[in-house]
mmCIF file of C-alpha atoms and ligand atoms in Angstrom:
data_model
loop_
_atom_site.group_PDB
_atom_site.id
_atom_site.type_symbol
_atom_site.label_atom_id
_atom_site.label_comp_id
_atom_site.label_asym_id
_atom_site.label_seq_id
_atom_site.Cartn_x
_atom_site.Cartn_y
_atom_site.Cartn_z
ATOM 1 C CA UNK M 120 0.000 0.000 0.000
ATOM 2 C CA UNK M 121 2.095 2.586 1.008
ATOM 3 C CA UNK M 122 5.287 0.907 -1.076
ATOM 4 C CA UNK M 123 4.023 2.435 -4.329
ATOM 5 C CA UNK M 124 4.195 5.902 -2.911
ATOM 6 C CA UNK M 125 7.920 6.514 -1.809
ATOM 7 C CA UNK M 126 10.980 5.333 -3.209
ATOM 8 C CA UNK M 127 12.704 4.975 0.037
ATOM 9 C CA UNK M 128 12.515 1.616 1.457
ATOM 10 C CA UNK M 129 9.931 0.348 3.487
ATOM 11 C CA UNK M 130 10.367 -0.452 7.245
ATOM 12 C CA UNK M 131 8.351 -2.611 8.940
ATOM 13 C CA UNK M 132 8.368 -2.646 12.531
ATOM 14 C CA UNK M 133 5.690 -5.338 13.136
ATOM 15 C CA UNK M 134 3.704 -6.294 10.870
ATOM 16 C CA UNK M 135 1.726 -4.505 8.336
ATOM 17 C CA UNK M 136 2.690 -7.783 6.090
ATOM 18 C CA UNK M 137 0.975 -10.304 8.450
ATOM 19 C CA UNK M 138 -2.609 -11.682 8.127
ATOM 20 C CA UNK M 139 -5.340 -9.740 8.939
ATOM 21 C CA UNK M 140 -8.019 -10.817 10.897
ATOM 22 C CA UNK M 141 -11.278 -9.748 9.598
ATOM 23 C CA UNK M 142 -12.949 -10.911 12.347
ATOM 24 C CA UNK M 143 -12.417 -10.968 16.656
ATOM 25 C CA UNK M 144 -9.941 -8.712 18.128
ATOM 26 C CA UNK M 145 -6.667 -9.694 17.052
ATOM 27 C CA UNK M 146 -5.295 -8.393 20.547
ATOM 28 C CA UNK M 147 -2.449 -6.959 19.483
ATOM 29 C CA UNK M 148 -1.710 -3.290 17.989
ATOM 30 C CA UNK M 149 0.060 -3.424 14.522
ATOM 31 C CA UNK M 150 2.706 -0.611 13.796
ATOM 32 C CA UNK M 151 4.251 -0.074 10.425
ATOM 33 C CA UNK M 152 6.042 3.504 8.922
ATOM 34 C CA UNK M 153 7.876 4.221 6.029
ATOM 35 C CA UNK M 154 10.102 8.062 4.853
ATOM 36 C CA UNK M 155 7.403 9.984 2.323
ATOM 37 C CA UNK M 156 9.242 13.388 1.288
ATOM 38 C CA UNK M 157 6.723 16.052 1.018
ATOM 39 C CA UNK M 158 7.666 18.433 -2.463
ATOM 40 C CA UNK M 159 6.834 21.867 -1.811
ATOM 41 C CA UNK M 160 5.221 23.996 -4.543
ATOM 42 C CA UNK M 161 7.418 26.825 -3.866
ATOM 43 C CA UNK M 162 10.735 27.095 -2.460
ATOM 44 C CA UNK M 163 10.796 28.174 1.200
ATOM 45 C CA UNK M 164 12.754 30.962 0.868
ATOM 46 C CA UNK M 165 15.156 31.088 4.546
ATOM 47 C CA UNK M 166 17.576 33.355 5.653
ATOM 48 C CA UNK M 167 20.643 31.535 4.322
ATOM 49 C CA UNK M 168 19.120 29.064 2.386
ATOM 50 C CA UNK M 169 16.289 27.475 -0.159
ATOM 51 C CA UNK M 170 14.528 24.305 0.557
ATOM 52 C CA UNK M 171 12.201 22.727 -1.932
ATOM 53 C CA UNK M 172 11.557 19.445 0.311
ATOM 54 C CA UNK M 173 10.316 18.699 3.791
ATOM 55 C CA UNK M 174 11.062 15.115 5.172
ATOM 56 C CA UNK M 175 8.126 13.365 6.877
ATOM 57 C CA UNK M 176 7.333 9.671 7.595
ATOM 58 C CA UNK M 177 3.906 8.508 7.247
ATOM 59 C CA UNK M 178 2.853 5.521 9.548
ATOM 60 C CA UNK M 179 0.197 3.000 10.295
ATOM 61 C CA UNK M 180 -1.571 1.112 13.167
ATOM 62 C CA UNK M 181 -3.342 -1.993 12.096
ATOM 63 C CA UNK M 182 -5.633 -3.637 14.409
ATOM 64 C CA UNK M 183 -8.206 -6.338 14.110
ATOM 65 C CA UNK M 184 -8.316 -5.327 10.204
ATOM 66 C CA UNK M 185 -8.738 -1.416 10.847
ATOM 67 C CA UNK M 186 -5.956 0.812 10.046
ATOM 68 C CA UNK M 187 -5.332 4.490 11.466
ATOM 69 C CA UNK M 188 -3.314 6.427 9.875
ATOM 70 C CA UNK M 189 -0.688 9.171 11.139
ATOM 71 C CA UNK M 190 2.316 11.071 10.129
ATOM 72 C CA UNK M 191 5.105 12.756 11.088
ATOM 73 C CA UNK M 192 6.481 16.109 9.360
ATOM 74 C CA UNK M 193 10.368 17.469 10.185
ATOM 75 C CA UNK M 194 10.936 20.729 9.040
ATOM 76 C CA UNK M 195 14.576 20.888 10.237
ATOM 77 C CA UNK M 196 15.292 23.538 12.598
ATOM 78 C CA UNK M 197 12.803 21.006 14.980
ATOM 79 C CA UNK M 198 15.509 19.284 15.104
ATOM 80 C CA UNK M 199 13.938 15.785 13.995
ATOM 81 C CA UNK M 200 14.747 14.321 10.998
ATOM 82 C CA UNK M 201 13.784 10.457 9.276
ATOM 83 C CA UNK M 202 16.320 8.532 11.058
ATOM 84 C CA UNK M 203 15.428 9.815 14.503
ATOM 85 C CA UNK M 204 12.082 9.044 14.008
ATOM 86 C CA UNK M 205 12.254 5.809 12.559
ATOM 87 C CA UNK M 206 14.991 4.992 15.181
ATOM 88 C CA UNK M 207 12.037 6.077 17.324
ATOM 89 C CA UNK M 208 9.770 4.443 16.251
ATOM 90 C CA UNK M 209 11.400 1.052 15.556
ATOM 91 C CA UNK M 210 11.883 0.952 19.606
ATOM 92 C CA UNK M 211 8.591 1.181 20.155
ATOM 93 C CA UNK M 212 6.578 -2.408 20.711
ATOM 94 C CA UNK M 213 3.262 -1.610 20.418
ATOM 95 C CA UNK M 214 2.209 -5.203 20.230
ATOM 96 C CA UNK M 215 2.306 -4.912 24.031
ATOM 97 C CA UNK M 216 -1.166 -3.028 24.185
ATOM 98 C CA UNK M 217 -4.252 -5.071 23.171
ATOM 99 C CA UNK M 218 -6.476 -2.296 23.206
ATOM 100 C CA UNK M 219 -6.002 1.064 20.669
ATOM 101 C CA UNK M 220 -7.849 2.991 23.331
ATOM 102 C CA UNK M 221 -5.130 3.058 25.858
ATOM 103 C CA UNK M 222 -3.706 6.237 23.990
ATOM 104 C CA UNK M 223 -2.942 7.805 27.359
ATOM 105 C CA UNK M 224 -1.322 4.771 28.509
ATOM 106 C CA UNK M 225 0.397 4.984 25.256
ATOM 107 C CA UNK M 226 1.837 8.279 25.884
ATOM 108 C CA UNK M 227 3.033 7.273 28.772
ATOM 109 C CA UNK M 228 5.040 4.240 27.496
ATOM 110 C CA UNK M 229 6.028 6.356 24.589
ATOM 111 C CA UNK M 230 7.724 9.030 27.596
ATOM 112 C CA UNK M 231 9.700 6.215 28.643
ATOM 113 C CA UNK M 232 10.901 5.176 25.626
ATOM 114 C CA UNK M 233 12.651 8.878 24.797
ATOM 115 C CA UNK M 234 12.097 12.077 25.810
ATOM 116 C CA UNK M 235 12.015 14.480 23.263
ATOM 117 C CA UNK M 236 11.085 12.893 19.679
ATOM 118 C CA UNK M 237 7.983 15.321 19.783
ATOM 119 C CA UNK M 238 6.768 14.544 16.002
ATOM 120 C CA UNK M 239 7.755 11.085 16.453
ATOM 121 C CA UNK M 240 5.200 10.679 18.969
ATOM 122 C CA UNK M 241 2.699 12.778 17.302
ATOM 123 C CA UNK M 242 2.421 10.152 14.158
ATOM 124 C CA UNK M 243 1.515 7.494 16.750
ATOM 125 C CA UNK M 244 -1.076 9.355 18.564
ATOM 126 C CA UNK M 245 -2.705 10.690 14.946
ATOM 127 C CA UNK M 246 -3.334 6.653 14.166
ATOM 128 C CA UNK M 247 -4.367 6.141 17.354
ATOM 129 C CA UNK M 248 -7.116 8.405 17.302
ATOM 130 C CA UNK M 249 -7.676 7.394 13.506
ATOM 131 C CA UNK M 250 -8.327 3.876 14.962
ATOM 132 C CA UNK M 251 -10.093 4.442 17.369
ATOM 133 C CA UNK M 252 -12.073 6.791 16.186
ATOM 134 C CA UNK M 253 -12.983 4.411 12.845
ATOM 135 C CA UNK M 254 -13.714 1.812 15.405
ATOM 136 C CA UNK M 255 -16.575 3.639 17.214
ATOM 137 C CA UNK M 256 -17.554 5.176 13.813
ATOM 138 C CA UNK M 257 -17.445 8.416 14.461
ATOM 139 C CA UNK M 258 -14.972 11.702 13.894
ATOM 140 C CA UNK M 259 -13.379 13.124 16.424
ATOM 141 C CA UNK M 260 -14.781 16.474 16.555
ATOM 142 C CA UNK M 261 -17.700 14.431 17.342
ATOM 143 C CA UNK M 262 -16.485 12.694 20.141
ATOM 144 C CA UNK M 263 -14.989 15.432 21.529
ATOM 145 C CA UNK M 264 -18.347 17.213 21.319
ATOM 146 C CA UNK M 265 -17.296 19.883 18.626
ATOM 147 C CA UNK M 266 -19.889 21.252 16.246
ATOM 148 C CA UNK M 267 -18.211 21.594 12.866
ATOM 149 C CA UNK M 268 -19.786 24.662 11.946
ATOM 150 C CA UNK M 269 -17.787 26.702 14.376
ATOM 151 C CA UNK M 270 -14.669 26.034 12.871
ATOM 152 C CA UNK M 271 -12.724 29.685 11.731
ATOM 153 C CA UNK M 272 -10.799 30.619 8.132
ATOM 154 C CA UNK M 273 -7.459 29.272 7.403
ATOM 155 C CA UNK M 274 -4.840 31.956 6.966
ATOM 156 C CA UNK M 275 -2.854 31.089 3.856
ATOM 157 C CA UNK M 276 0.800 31.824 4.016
ATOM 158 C CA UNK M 277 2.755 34.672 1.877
ATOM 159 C CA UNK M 278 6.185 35.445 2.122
ATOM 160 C CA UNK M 279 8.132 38.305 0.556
ATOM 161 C CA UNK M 280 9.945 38.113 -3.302
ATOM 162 C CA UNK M 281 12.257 40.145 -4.449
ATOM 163 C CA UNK M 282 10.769 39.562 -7.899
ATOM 164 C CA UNK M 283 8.092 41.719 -8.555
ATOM 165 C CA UNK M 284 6.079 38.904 -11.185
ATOM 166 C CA UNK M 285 6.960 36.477 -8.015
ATOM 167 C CA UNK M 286 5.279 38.380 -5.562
ATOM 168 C CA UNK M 287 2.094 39.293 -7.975
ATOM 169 C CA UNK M 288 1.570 35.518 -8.383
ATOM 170 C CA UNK M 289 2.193 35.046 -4.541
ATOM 171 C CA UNK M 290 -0.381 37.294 -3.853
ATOM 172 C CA UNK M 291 -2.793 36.049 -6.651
ATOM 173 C CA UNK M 292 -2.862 32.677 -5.143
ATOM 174 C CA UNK M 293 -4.106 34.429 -2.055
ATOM 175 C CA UNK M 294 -7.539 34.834 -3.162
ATOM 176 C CA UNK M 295 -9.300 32.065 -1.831
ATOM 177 C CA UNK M 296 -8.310 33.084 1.337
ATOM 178 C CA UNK M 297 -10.648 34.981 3.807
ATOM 179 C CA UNK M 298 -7.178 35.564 6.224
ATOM 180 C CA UNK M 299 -3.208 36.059 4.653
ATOM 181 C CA UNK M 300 -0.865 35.486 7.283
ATOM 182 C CA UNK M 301 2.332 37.294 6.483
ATOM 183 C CA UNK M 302 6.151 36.120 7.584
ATOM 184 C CA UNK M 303 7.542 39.068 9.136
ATOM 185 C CA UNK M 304 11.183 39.357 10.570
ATOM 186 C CA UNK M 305 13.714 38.907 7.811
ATOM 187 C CA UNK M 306 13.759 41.970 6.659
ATOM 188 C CA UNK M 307 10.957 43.665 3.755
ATOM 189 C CA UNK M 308 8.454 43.552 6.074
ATOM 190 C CA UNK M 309 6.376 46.216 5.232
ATOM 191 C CA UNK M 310 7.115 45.799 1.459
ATOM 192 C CA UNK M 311 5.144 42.529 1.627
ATOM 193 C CA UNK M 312 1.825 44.548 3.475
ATOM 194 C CA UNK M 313 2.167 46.992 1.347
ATOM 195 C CA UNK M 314 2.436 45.332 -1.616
ATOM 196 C CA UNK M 315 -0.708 43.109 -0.441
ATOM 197 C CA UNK M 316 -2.047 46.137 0.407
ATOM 198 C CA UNK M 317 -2.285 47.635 -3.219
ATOM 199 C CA UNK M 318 -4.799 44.852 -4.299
ATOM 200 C CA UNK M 319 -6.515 43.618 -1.686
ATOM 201 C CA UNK M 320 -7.927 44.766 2.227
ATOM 202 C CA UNK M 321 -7.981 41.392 3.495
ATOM 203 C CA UNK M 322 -7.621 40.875 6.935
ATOM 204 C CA UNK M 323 -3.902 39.869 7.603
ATOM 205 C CA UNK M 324 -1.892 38.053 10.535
ATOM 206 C CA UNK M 325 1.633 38.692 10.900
ATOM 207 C CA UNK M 326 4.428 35.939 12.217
ATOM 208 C CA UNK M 327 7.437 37.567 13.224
ATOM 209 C CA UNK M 328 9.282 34.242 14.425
ATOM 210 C CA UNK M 329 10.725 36.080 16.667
ATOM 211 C CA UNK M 330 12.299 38.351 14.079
ATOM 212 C CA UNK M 331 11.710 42.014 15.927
ATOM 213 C CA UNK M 332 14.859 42.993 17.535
ATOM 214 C CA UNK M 333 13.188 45.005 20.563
ATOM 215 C CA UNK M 334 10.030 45.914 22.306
ATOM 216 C CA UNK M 335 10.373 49.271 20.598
ATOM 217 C CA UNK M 336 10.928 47.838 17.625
ATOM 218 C CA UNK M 337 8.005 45.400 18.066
ATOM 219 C CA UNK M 338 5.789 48.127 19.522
ATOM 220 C CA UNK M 339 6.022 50.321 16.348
ATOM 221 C CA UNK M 340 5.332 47.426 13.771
ATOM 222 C CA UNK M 341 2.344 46.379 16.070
ATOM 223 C CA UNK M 342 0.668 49.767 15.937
ATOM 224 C CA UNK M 343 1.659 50.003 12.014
ATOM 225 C CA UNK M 344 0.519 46.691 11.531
ATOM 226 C CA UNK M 345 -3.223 47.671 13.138
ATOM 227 C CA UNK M 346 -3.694 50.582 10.698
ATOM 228 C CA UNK M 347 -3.386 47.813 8.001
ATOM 229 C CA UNK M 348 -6.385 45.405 9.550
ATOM 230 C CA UNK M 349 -4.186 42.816 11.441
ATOM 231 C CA UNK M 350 -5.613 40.721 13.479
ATOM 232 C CA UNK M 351 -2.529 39.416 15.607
ATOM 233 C CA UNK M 352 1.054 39.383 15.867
ATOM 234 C CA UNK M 353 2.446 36.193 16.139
ATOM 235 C CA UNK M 354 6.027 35.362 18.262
ATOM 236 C CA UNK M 355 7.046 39.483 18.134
ATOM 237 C CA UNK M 356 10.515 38.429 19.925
ATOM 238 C CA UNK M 357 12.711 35.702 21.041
ATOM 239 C CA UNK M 358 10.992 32.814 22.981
ATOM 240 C CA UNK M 359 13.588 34.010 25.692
ATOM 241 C CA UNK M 360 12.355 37.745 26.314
ATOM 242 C CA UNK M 361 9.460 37.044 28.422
ATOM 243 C CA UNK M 362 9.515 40.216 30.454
ATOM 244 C CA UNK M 363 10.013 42.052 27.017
ATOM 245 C CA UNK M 364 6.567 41.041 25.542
ATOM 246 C CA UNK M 365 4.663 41.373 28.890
ATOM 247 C CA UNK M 366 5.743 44.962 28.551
ATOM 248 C CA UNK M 367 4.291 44.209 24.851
ATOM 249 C CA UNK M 368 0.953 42.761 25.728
ATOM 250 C CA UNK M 369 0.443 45.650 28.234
ATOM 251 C CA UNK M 370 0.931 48.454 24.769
ATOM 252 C CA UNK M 371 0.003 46.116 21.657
ATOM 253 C CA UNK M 372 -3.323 47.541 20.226
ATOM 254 C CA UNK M 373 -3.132 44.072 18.843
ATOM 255 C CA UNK M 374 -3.639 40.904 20.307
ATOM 256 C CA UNK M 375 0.437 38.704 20.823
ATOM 257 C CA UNK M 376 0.204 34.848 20.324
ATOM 258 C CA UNK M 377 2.680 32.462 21.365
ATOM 259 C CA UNK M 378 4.268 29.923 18.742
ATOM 260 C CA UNK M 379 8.272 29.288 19.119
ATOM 261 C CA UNK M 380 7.537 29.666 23.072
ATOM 262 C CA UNK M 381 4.300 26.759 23.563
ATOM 263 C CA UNK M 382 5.465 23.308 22.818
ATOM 264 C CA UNK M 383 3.532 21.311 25.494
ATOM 265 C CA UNK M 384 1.092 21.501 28.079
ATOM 266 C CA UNK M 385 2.990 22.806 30.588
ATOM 267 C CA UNK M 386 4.266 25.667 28.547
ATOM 268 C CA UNK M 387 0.434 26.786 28.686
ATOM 269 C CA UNK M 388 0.440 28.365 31.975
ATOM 270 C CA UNK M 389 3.509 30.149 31.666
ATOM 271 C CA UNK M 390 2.353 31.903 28.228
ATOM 272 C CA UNK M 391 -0.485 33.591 30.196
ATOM 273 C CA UNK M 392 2.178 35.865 31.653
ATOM 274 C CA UNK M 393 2.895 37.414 28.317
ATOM 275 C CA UNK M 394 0.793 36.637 26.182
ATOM 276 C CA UNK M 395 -2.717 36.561 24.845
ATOM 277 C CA UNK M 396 -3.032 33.509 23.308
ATOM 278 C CA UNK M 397 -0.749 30.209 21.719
ATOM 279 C CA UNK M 398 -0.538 28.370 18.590
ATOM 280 C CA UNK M 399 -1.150 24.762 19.039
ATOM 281 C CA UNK M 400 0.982 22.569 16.677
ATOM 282 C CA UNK M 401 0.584 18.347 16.507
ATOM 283 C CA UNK M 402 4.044 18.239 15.511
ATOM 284 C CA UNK M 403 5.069 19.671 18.971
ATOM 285 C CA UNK M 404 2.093 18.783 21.120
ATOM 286 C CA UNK M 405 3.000 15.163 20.733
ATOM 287 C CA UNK M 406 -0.133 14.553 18.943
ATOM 288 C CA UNK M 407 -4.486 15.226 19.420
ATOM 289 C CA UNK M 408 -4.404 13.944 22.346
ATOM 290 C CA UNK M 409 -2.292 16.715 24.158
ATOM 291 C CA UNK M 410 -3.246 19.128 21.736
ATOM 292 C CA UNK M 411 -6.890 19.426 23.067
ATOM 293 C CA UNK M 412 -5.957 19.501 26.497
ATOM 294 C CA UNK M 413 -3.539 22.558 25.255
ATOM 295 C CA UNK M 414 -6.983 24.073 23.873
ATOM 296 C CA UNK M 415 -9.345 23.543 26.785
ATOM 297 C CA UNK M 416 -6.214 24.668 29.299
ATOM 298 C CA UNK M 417 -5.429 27.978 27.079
ATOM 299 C CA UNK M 418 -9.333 28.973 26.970
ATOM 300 C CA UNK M 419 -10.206 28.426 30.622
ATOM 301 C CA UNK M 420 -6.879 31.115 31.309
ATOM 302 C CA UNK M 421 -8.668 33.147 28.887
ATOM 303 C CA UNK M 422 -6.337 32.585 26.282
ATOM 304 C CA UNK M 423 -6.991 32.619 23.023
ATOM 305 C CA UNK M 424 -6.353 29.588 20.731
ATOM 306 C CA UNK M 425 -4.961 29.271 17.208
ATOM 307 C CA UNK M 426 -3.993 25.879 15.595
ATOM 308 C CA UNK M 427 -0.991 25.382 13.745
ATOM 309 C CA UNK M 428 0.835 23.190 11.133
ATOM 310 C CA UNK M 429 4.151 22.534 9.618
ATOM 311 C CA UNK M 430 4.214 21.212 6.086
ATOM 312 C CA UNK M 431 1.988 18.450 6.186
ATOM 313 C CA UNK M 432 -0.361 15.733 4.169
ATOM 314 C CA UNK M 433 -3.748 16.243 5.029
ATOM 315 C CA UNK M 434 -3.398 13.256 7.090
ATOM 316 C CA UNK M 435 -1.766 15.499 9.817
ATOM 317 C CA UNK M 436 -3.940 18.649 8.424
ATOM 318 C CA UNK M 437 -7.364 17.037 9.138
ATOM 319 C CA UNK M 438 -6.053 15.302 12.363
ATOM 320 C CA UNK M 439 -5.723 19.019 13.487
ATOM 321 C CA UNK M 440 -8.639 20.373 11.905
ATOM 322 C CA UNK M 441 -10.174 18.255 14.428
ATOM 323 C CA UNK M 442 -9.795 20.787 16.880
ATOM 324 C CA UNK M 443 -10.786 23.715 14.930
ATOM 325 C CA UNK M 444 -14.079 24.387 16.492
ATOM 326 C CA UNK M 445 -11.766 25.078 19.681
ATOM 327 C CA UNK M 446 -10.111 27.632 17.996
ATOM 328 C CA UNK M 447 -10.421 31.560 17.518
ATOM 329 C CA UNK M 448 -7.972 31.350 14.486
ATOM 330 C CA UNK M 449 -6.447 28.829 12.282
ATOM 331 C CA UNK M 450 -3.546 28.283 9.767
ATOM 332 C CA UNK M 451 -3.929 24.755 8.518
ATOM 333 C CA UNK M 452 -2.209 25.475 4.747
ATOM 334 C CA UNK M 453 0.814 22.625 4.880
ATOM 335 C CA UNK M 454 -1.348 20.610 2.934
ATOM 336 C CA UNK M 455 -2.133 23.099 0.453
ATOM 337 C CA UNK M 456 1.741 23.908 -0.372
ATOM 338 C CA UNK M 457 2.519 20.177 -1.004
ATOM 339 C CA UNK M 458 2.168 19.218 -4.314
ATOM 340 C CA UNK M 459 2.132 14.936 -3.615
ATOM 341 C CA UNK M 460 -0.803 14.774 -1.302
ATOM 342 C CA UNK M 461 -1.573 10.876 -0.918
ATOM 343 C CA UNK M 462 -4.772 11.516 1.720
ATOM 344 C CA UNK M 463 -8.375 13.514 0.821
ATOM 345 C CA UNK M 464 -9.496 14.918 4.442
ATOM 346 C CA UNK M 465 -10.142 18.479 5.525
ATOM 347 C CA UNK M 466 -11.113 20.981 2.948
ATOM 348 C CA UNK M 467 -11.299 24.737 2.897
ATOM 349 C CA UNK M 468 -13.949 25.687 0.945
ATOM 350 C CA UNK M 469 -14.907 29.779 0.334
ATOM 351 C CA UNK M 470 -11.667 30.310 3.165
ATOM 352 C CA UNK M 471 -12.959 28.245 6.047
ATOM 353 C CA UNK M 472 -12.038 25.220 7.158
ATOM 354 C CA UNK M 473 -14.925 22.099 6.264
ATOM 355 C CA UNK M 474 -14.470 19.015 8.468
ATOM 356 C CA UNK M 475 -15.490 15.789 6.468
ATOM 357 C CA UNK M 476 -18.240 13.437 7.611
ATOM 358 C CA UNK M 477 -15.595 10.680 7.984
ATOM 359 C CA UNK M 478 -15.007 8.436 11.394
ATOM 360 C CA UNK M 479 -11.512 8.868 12.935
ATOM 361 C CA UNK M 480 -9.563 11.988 11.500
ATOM 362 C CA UNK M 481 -11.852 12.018 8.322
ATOM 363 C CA UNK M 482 -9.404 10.785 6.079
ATOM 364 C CA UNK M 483 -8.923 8.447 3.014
ATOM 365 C CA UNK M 484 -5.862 7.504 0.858
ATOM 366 C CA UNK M 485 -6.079 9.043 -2.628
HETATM 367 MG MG1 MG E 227 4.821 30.802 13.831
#
């Protein structure tokens, strides 16, 4: 199944090649993975360099003739790459849990295996709740007790050219798109509002990764930035200068969200001090399952929520469009700048994001 997709050789860990039982529980929980290199459509254009790929590994969990399906995506400067997260995974012996709805008891296992290995653990617990949720028949959103018609826009992602026809069609392919979330903090930043600006009032949010030198600096763009119908300012400064975006917060006439400083749960609390709201990402959550206890902890501190994506197949993509309703804003595009998709899920249709009728994380091989 998943041979004819990749060149790279498949590993199996246990045994997507054995028998299947169509029948009875089989007991056991079935793991299999194998490298899938996601092509971009454009370059991603970094400080000192160009990359054109992202590598990701795409993984299964068989049981008693059901498969979920996860992934895991590794932009680099995560620090995870294919062969630590199929060294990862090919510790991991699943086959010790005989029932997929252990996922917390999963996570816990999964701890003691590594620490760290954040994405890793992530593609388990998206094919966990794949599998369990196709067992009990129903999406997640559902069992979580979602309604699908809250769910907010995407933001679709623009960054700046230097080539004026580059940045036209850049901007042209923003259309569809009820939010453009803008890359700020490598310099051009206001060329790229600006030159947005010239054909189109669409709302806007702006990442900075933190890019902004100072809380002056930071300050002035934020109050620039809300003459220009911005909606937030994502990660003004360094993860580090906590003090430095209270001071922020307390000025910003716009609202700061936390991205480079949230990886897990715990990191929740702490963001309250500064900021005023985080961006939830599977790939650093360690999956759904931490993910919407991220959500339900950020909105009972009043924070607000946004949900997050690296480069992804909509495998990943509708695994955290899951969680949409929980969210204020969302920027679930990965799948949209791949161009070898292998899974139909989540959609965006007239900007916002459309949460199939599917069980598990609503998705199906294409
Ligand atoms: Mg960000």
């Amino acid at each position: 199944m998943l041979g004819a997709l990749i060149a790279a050789a498949p590993i199996s860990v246990s045994a997507l090649d054995s028998p299947t039982r169509k029948t009875g529980r089989s007991g056991r929980l079935n793991l299999s993975f194998e490298p899938y290199e996601l092509q971009l459509r454009h370059a991603f254009n970094l400080a000192r360099n160009q990359r054109t790929t992202t590598p990701g590994v795409q993984v299964q969990i068989e049981y008693d003739g059901i498969i979920g399906y996860g992934e895991a995506s590794m932009p680099p400067y995560l620090g995870e790459s294919v062969a630590s997260v199929t060294e990862f995974l090919s510790r991991l012996d699943l086959s010790q849990f005989s029932d997929p709805f252990r996922i917390e008891d999963i996570h816990e296992y999964m701890e003691s295996v590594a620490p760290n290995n954040r994405a890793a653990k992530a593609s388990i617990d998206i094919a966990l709740h794949d599998l369990t949720g196709k067992i009990m028949g129903q999406p997640w959103y559902k069992i979580w007790g979602l309604n699908p018609d809250n769910t907010p826009n995407t933001s679709f992602t623009i960054s700046y050219d230097a080539n004026p026809s580059e940045m036209k069609k850049k901007i042209e392919e923003t259309a569809p798109f009820k939010v453009v979330k803008v890359k700020m903090g490598v310099g051009h930043d206001k060329e790229t509002v600006e030159a947005l600006r010239r054909v189109s009032d669409v709302p806007i949010c702006v990442d900075a990764n933190q890019g902004w030198a100072d809380k002056e600096e930071a300050l002035e763009m934020c109050h620039w930035l809300a003459d220009r119908n911005c909606l937030f300012v994502e990660q003004p400064m360094d993860k580090s200068a906590i003090d430095d975006t209270a001071w922020l917060r307390e000025r910003s006439p716009l609202p700061i969200i936390a991205d480079e400083f949230i990886q897990r749960l715990p990191d929740v609390k702490r963001a309250a001090q500064a900021y005023d709201g985080i961006n939830i990402k599977l790939m650093k959550s360690t999956g759904m399952h931490e993910a919407y206890q991220m959500a339900t902890m950020a909105r009972s501190l009043g924070l607000k929520v946004m949900l997050g994506c690296m480069t992804e197949t909509s495998c990943a993509v509708s695994a955290a469009a899951q969680l949409a309703p929980l969210a204020d804003w969302a920027d679930l595009d990965g799948n949209l700048l791949i161009s070898n998709d292998i899974f139909d899920g989540m959609k965006i249709v007239d900007g916002k994001i459309t949460l199939p009728d599917r069980p598990g994380i609503g998705v199906v091989k294409v």
